[in-house]
C-alpha positions as a Markdown table, in Angstrom:
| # | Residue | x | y | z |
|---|---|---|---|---|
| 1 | Unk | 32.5 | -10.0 | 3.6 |
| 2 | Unk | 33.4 | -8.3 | 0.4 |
| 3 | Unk | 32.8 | -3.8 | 0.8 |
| 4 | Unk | 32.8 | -1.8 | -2.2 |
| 5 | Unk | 34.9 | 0.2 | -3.2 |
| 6 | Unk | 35.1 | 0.6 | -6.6 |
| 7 | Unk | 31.8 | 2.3 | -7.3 |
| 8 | Unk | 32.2 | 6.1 | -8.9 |
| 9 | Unk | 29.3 | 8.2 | -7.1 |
| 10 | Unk | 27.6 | 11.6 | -8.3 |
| 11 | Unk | 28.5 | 13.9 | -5.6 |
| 12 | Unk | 26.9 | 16.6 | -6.7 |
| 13 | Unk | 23.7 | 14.8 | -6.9 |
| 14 | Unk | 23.4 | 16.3 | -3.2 |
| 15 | Unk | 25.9 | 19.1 | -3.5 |
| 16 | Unk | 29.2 | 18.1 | -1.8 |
| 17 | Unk | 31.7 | 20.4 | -0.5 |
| 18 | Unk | 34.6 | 18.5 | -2.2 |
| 19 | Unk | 32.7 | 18.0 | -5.5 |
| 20 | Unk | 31.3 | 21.9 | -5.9 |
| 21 | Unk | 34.6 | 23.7 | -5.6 |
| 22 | Unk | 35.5 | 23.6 | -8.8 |
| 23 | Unk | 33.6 | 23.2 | -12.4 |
| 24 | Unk | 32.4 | 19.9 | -13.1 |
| 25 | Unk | 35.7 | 18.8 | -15.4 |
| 26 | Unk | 37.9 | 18.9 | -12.5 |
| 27 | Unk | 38.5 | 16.1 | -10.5 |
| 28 | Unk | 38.9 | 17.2 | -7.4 |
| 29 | Unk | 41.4 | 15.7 | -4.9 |
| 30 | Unk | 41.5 | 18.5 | -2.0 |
| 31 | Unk | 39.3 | 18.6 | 1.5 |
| 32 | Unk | 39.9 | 15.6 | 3.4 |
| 33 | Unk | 36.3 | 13.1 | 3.2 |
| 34 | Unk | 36.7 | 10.4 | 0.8 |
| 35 | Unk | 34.4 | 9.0 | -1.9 |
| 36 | Unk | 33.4 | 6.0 | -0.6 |
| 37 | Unk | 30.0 | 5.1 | 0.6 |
| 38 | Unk | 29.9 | 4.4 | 4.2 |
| 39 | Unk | 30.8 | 1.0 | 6.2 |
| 40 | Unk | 27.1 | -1.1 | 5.6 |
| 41 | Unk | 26.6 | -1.4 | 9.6 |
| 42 | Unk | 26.3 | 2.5 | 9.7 |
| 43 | Unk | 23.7 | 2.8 | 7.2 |
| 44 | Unk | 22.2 | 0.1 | 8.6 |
| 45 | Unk | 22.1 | 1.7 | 12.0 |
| 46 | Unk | 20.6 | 5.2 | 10.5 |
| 47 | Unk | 18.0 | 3.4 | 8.5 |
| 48 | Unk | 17.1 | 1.7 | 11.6 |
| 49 | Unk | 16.9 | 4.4 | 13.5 |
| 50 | Unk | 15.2 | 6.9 | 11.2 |
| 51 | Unk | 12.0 | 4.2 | 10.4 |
| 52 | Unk | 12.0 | 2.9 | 14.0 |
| 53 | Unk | 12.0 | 6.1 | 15.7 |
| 54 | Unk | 11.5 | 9.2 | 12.9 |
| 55 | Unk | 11.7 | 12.0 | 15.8 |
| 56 | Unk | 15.0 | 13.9 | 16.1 |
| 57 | Unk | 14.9 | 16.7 | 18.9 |
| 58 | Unk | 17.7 | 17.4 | 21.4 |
| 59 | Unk | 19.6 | 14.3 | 23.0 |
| 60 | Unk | 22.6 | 13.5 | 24.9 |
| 61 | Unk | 25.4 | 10.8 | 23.9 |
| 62 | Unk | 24.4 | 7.3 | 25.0 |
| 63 | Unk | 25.8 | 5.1 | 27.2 |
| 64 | Unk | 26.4 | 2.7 | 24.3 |
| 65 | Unk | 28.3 | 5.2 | 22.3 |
| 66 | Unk | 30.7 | 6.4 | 25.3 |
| 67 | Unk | 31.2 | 2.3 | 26.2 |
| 68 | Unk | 31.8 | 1.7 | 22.5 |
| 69 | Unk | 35.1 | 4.6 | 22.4 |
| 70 | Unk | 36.3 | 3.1 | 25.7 |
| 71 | Unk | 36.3 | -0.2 | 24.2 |
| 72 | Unk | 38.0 | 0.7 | 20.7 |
| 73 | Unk | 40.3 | 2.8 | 22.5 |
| 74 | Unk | 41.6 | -0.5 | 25.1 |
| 75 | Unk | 41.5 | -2.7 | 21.9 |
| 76 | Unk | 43.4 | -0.6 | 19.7 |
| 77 | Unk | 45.5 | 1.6 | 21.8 |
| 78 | Unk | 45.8 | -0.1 | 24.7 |
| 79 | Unk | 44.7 | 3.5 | 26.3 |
| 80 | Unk | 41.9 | 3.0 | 29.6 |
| 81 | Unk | 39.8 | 5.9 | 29.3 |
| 82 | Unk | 36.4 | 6.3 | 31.0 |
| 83 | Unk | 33.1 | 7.6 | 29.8 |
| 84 | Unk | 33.3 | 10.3 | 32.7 |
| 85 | Unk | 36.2 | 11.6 | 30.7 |
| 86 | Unk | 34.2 | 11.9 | 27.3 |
| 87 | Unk | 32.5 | 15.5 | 26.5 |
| 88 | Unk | 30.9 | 14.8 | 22.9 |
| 89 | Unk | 30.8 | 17.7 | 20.4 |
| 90 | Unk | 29.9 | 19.0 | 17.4 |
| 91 | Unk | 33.5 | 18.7 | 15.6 |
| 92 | Unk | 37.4 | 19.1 | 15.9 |
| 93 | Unk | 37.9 | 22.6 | 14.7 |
| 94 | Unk | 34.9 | 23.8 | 17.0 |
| 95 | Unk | 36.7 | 22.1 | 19.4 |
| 96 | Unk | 39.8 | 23.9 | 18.9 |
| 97 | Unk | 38.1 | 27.6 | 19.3 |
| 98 | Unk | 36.6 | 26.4 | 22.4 |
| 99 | Unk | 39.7 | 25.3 | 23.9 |
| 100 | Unk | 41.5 | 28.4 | 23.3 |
| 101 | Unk | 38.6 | 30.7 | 24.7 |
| 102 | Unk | 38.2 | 28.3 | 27.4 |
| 103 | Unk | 41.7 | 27.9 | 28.7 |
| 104 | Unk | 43.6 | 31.0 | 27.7 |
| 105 | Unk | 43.3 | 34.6 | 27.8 |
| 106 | Unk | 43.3 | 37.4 | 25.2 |
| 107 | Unk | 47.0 | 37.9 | 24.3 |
| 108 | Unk | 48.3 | 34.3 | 25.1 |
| 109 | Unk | 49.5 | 32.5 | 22.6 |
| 110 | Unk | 49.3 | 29.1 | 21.0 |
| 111 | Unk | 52.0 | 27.1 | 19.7 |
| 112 | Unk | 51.9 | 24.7 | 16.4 |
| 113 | Unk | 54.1 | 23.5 | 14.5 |
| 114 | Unk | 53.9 | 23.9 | 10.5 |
| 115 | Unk | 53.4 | 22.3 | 7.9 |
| 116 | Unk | 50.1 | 22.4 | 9.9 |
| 117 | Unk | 45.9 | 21.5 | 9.0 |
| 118 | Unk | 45.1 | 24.9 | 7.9 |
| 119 | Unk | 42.1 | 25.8 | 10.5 |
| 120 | Unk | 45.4 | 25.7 | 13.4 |
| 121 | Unk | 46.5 | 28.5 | 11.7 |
| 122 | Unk | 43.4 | 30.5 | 12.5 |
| 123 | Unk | 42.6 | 29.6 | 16.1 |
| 124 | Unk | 44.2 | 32.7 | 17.3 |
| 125 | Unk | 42.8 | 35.0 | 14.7 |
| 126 | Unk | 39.4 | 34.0 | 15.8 |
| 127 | Unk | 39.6 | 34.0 | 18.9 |
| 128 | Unk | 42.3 | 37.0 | 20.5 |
| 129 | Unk | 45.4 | 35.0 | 21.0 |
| 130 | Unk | 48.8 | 35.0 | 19.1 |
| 131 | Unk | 49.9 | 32.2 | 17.1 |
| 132 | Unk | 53.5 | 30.8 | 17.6 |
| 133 | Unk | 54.5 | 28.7 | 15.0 |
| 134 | Unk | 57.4 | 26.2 | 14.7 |
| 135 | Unk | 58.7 | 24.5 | 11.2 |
| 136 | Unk | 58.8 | 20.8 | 10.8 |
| 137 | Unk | 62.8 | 19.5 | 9.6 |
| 138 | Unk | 61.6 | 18.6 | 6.5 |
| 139 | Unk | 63.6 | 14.7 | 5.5 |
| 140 | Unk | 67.3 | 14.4 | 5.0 |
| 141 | Unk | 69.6 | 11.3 | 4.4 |
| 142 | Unk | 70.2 | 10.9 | 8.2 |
| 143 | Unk | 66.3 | 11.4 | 9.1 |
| 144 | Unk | 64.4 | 9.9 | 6.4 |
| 145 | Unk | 60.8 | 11.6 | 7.8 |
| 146 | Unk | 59.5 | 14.9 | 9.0 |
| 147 | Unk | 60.4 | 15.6 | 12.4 |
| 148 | Unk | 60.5 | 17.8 | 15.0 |
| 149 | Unk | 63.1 | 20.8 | 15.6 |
| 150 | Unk | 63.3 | 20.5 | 19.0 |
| 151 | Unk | 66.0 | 23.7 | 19.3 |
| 152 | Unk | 63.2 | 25.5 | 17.4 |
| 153 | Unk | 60.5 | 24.8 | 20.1 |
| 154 | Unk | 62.8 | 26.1 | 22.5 |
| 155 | Unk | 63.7 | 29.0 | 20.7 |
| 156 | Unk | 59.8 | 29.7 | 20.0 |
| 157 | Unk | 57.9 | 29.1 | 23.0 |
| 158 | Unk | 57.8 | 32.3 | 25.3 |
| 159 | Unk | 56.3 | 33.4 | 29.0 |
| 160 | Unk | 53.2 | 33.8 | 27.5 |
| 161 | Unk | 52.8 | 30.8 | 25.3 |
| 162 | Unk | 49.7 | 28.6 | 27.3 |
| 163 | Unk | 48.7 | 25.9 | 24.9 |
| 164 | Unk | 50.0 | 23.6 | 22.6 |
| 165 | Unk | 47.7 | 23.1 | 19.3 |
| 166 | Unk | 49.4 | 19.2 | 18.5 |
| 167 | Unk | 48.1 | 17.6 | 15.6 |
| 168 | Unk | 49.4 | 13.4 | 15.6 |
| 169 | Unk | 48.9 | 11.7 | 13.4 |
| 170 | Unk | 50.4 | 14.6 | 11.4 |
| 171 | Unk | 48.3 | 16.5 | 8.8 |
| 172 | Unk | 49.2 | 17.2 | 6.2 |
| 173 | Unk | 52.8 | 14.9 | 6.3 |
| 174 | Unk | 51.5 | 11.8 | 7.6 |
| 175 | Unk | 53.7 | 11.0 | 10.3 |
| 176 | Unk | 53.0 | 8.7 | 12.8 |
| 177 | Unk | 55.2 | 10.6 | 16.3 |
| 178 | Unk | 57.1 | 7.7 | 18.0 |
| 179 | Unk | 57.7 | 7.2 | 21.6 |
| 180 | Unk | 60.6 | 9.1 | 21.7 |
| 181 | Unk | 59.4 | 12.2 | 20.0 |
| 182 | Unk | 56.0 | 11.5 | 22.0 |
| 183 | Unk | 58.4 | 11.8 | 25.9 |
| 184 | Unk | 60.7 | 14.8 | 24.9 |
| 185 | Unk | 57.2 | 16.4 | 23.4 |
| 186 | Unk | 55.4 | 15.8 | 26.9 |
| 187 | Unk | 58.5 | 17.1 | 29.0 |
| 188 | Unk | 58.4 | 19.9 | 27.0 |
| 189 | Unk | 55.0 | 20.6 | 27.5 |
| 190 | Unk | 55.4 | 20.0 | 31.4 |
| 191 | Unk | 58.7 | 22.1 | 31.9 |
| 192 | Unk | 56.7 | 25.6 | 30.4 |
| 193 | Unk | 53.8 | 24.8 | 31.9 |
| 194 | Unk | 51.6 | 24.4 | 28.5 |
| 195 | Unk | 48.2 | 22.6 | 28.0 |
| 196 | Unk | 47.6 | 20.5 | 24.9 |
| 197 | Unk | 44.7 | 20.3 | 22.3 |
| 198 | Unk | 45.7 | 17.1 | 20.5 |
| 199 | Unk | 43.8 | 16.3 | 17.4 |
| 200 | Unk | 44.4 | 12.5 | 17.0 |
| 201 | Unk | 41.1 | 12.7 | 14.3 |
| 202 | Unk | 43.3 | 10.2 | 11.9 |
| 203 | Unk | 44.7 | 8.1 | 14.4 |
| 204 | Unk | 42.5 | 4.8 | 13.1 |
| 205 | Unk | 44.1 | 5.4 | 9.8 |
| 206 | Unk | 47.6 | 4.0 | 10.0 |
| 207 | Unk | 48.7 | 2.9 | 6.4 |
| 208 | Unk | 52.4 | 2.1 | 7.3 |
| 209 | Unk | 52.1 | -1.9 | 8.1 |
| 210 | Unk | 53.3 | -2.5 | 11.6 |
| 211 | Unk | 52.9 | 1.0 | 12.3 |
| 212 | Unk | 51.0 | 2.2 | 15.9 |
| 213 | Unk | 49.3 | 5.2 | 17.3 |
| 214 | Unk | 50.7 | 6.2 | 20.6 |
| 215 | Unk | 48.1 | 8.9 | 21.9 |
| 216 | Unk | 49.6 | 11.3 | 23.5 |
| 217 | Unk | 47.6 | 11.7 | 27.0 |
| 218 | Unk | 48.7 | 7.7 | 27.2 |
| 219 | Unk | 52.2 | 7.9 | 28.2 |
| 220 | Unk | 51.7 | 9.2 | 31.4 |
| 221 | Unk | 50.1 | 11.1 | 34.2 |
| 222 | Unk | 51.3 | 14.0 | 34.2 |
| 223 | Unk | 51.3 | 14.8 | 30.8 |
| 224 | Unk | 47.9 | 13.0 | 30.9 |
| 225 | Unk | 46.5 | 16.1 | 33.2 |
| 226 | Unk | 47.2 | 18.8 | 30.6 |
| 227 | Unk | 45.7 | 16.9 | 27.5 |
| 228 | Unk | 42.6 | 17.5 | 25.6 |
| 229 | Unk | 42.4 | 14.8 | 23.0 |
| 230 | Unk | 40.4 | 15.2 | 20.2 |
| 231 | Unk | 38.7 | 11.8 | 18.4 |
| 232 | Unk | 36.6 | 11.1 | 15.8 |
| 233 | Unk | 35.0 | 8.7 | 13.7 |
| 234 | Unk | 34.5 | 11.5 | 11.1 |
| 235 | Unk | 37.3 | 11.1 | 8.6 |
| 236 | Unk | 38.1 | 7.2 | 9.5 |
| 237 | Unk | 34.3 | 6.1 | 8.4 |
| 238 | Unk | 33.5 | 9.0 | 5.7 |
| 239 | Unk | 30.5 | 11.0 | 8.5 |
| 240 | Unk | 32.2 | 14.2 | 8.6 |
| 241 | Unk | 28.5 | 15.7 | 7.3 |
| 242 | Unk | 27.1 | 14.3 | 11.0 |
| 243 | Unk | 29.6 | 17.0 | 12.4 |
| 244 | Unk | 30.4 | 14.1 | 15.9 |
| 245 | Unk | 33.5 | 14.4 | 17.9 |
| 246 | Unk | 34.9 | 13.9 | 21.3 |
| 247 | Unk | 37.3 | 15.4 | 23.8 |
| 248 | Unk | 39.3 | 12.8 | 26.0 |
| 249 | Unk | 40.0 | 14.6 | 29.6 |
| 250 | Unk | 40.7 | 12.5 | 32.5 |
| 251 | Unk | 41.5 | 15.9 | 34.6 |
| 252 | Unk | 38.4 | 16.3 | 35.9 |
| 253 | Unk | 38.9 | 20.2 | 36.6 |
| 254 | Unk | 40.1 | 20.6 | 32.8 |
| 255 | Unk | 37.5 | 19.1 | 31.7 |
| 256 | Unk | 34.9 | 21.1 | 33.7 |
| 257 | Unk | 36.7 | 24.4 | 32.4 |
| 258 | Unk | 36.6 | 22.9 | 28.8 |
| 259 | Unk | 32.8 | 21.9 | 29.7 |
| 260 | Unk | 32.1 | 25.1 | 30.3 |
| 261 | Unk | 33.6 | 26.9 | 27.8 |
| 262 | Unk | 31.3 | 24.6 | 25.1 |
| 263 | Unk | 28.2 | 26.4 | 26.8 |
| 264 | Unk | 26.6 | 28.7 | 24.7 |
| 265 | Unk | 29.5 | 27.9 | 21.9 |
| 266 | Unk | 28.5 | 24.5 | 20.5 |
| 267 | Unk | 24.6 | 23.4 | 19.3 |
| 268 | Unk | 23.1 | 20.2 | 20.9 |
| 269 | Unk | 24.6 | 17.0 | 19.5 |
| 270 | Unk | 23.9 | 15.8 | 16.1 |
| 271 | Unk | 21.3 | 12.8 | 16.6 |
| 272 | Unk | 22.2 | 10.9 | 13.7 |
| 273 | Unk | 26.3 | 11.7 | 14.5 |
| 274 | Unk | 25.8 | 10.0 | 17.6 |
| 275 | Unk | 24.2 | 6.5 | 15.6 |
| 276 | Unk | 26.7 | 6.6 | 12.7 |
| 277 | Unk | 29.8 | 6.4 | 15.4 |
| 278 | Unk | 28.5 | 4.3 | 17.9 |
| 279 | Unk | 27.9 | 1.8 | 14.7 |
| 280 | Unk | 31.5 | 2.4 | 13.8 |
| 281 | Unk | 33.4 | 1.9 | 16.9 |
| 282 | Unk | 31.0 | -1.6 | 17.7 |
| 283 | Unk | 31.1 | -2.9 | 14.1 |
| 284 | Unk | 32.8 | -1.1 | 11.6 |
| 285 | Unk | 36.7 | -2.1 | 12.2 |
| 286 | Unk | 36.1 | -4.6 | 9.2 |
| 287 | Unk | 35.7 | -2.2 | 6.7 |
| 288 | Unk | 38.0 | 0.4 | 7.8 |
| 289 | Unk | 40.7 | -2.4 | 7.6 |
| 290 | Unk | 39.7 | -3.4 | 4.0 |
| 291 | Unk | 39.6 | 0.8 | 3.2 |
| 292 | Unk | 43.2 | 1.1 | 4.2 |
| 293 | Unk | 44.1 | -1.6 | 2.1 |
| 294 | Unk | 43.0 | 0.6 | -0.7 |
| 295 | Unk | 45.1 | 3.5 | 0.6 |
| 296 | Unk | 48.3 | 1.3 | 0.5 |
| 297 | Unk | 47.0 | 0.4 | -3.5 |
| 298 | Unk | 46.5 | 4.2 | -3.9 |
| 299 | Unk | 49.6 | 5.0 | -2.6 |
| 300 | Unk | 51.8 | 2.7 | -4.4 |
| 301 | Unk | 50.4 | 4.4 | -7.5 |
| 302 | Unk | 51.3 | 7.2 | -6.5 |
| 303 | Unk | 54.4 | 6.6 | -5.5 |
| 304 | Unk | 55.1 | 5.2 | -9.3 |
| 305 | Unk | 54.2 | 8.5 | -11.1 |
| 306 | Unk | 56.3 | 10.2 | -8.6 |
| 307 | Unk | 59.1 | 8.0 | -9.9 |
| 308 | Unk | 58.5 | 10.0 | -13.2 |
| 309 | Unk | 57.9 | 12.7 | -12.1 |
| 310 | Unk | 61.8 | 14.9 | -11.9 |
| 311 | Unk | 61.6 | 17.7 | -9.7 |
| 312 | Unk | 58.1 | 16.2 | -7.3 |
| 313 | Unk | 59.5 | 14.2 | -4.0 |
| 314 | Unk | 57.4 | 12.9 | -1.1 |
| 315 | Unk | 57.8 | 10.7 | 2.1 |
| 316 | Unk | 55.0 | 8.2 | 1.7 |
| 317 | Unk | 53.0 | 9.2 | 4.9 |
| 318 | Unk | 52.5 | 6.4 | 8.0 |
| 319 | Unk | 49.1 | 7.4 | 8.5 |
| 320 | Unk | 45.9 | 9.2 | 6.2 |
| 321 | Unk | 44.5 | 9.0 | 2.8 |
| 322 | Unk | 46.6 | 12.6 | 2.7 |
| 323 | Unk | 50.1 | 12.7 | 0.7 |
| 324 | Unk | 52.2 | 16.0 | 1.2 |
| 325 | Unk | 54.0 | 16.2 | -2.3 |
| 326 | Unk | 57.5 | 18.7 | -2.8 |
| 327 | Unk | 56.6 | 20.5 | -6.1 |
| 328 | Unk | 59.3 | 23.3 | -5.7 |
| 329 | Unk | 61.7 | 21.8 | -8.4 |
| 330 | Unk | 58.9 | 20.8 | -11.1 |
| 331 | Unk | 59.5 | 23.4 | -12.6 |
| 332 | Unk | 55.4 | 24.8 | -11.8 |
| 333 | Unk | 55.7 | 28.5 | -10.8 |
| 334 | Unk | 55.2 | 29.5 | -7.3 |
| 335 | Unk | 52.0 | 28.0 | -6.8 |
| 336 | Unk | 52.0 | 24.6 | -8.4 |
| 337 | Unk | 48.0 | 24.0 | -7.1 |
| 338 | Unk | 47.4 | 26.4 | -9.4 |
| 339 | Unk | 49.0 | 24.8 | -12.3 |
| 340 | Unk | 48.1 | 21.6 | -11.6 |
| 341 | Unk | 44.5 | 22.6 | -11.7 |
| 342 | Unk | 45.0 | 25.2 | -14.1 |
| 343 | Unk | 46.3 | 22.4 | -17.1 |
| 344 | Unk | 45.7 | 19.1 | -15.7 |
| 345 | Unk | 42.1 | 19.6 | -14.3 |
| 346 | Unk | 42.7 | 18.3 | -10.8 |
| 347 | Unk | 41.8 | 20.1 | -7.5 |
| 348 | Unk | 44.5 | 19.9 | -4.9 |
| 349 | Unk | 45.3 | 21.3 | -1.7 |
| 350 | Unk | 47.6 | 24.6 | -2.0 |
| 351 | Unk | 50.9 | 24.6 | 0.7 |
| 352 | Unk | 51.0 | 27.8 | 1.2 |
| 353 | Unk | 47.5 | 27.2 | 3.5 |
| 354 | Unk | 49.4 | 24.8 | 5.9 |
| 355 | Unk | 52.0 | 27.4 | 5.8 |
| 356 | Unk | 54.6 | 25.8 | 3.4 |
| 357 | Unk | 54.4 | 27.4 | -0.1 |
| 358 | Unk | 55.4 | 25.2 | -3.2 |
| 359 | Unk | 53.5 | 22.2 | -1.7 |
| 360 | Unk | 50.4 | 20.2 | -2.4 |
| 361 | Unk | 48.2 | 17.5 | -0.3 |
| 362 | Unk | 46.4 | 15.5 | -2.3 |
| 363 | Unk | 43.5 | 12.8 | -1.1 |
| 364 | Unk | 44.1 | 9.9 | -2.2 |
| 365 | Unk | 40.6 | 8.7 | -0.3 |
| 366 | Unk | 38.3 | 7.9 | -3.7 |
| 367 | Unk | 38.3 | 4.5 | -6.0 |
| 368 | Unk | 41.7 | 3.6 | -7.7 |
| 369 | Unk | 40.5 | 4.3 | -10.8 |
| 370 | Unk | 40.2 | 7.7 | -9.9 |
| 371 | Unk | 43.2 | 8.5 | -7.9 |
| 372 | Unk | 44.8 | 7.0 | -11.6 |
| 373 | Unk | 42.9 | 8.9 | -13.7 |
| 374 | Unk | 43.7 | 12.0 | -12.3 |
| 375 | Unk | 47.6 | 11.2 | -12.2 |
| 376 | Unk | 47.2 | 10.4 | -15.8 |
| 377 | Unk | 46.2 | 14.2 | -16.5 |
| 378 | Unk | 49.0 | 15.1 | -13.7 |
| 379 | Unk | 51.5 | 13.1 | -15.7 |
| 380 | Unk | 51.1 | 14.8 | -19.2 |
| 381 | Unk | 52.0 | 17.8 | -17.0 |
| 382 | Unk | 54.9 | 16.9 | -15.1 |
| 383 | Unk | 56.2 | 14.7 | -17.7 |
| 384 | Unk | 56.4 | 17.4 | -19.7 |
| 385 | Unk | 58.5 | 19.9 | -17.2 |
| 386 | Unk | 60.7 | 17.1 | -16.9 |
């Protein structure tokens, strides 16, 4: 069946995050949700649910729901997990907290890498633990993608570094980590002794055709014990509002301590979360594969501005609606978010808040008419520094 796409929706009809930031003649292209109006078998399942059964008081995660992740994660991963392994939760960056109160102690410290989803950055602030932060090799001839400096992990991590904050795919660059990076990552993590919190949140977004998710707690056993992996439905189907994650812990004392930790911490589960991703992972793989056939559309239109664009560069990223664009040679000033929103009306994400000034993310997660419109008012911009 045919989804839609195309349609242009008032978001601030019922105030949106992403469409209230700025004033109303910016088109804004920053936090990561997308415009489009969810897959029809999730509205179907909340209408159903709401005039079927109109009470909504404290619940638990169904059975359904934990069968349904165990099933999209054999199909699509080839990853066996259990629904004894699934604690359910009110989102990723909660998550993230609780796993660094949970697991470490005041004065450990966390280890990310950068560029890096800005909320990685303040884990440690908020919760009494140093942050350790290693820079992505940014591409070169030889390596055409953002990688991993592995000297620089081993030049970073310390005595008192406890957990890895891993973020794969990548946000903001894209990449999809292969096997190889995935091994010497997980004997690096075994031979210091770390934990991992592994936001996979955009793993059922892979844009690059014939490109594959490996999750990290997959290649092994051991590296499988240390692993907290994050999952969500939230960003794939456009339900981040319904505030519905899970952590994947087949250490059954890790997950107990993790368990634990959410006591107190996290509110009950979102009733209407729970509906909205169940419907995904049973029915909704249709429409997310027609969706990311409009990211590749969006994409390659970006990708031919940035051909006109002297002084902008970007690696076309293997996974997310999310491209991480070079600005430092455009000739923008030291912030070039603020340029770009300052002349050309469009709200990007600023660099310098995943760590790497003279950078912007932009989303490319809205109808292609939009995404051109606002690189039309980007190009009168750049074409002119160029």
């Amino acid at each position: 069946m045919g989804f839609d796409f195309t349609s242009r929706w008032d978001r601030r009809l019922h105030p949106a995050k992403k469409w209230t930031r700025y004033a109303s003649d910016v088109l804004p292209l920053w936090v990561a949700d997308s415009d489009f109006a969810v897959a029809p078998v999730i509205a179907k399942a909340l209408e159903e649910r709401v005039s079927e059964h109109p009470l909504f008081g404290y619940t638990a995660p169904p059975k359904a729901l934990m069968d349904s992740l165990c099933h999209w994660s054999r199909d699509h991963y080839q990853w066996s997990i259990e629904p004894s392994w699934q604690q359910w939760l009110a989102g990723v960056v909660p998550a993230l907290h609780v796993a660094s109160l949970a697991l470490t102690a005041p004065g450990d410290e966390l280890l990310t890498v950068t560029p890096i989803y800005p909320p990685f950055l303040d884990v440690g602030k908020h919760t009494g633990r140093n942050t350790l932060t290693v820079p992505m090799l940014p591409p070169t001839e030889e390596v055409p993608r953002w990688h991993l400096d592995r000297e620089a992990f081993e030049d970073t991590v310390t005595p008192r570094t406890r957990m890895l904050l891993w973020c794969h795919p990548h946000n903001p660059t894209g990449r999809v980590f292969d096997r190889e990076e995935l091994e010497w990552l997980a004997d690096f993590v075994e031979r210091h002794d770390l934990l991992v919190c592994s936001d996979e949140l955009h793993c059922d977004l892979i844009v690059e055709e014939g490109g594959r998710h490996i999750p990290l707690a997959s290649l092994n056993a051991r590296i499988a014990q240390r692993t907290i992996t994050l999952w969500a439905a939230t960003k794939t189907f456009n339900i981040a509002g319904l505030t519905t994650a899970c952590a994947v812990i087949s250490d059954p004392h890790l997950r107990q301590r993790f368990r634990d930790g959410c006591e107190g911490l996290m509110p009950s589960h979102n009733v209407l979360g729970l509906i909205a991703t169940e419907a995904a992972y049973r029915e909704g793989n249709g429409w997310r594969e027609a969706m990311i056939e409009v990211f590749r559309e969006n994409m390659a239109l970006l990708g031919r501005y940035i051909e006109r664009w002297p002084g902008v560069s970007w690696v076309p990223q293997q996974a997310t609606f999310l491209s991480w664009l070079d600005c430092r040679e455009a000739g923008l000033g030291d912030n070039p978010q603020q340029a770009i929103l300052g002349k050309a009306r469009v709200g990007l994400s600023d660099g310098a808040d995943f760590g790497w000034p003279g950078f912007v993310r932009i989303n490319l997660g809205a109808p292609t008419a939009v995404i051109n419109e606002a690189l039309e008012r980007m190009d009168t911009l750049l074409a002119h520094h160029a």
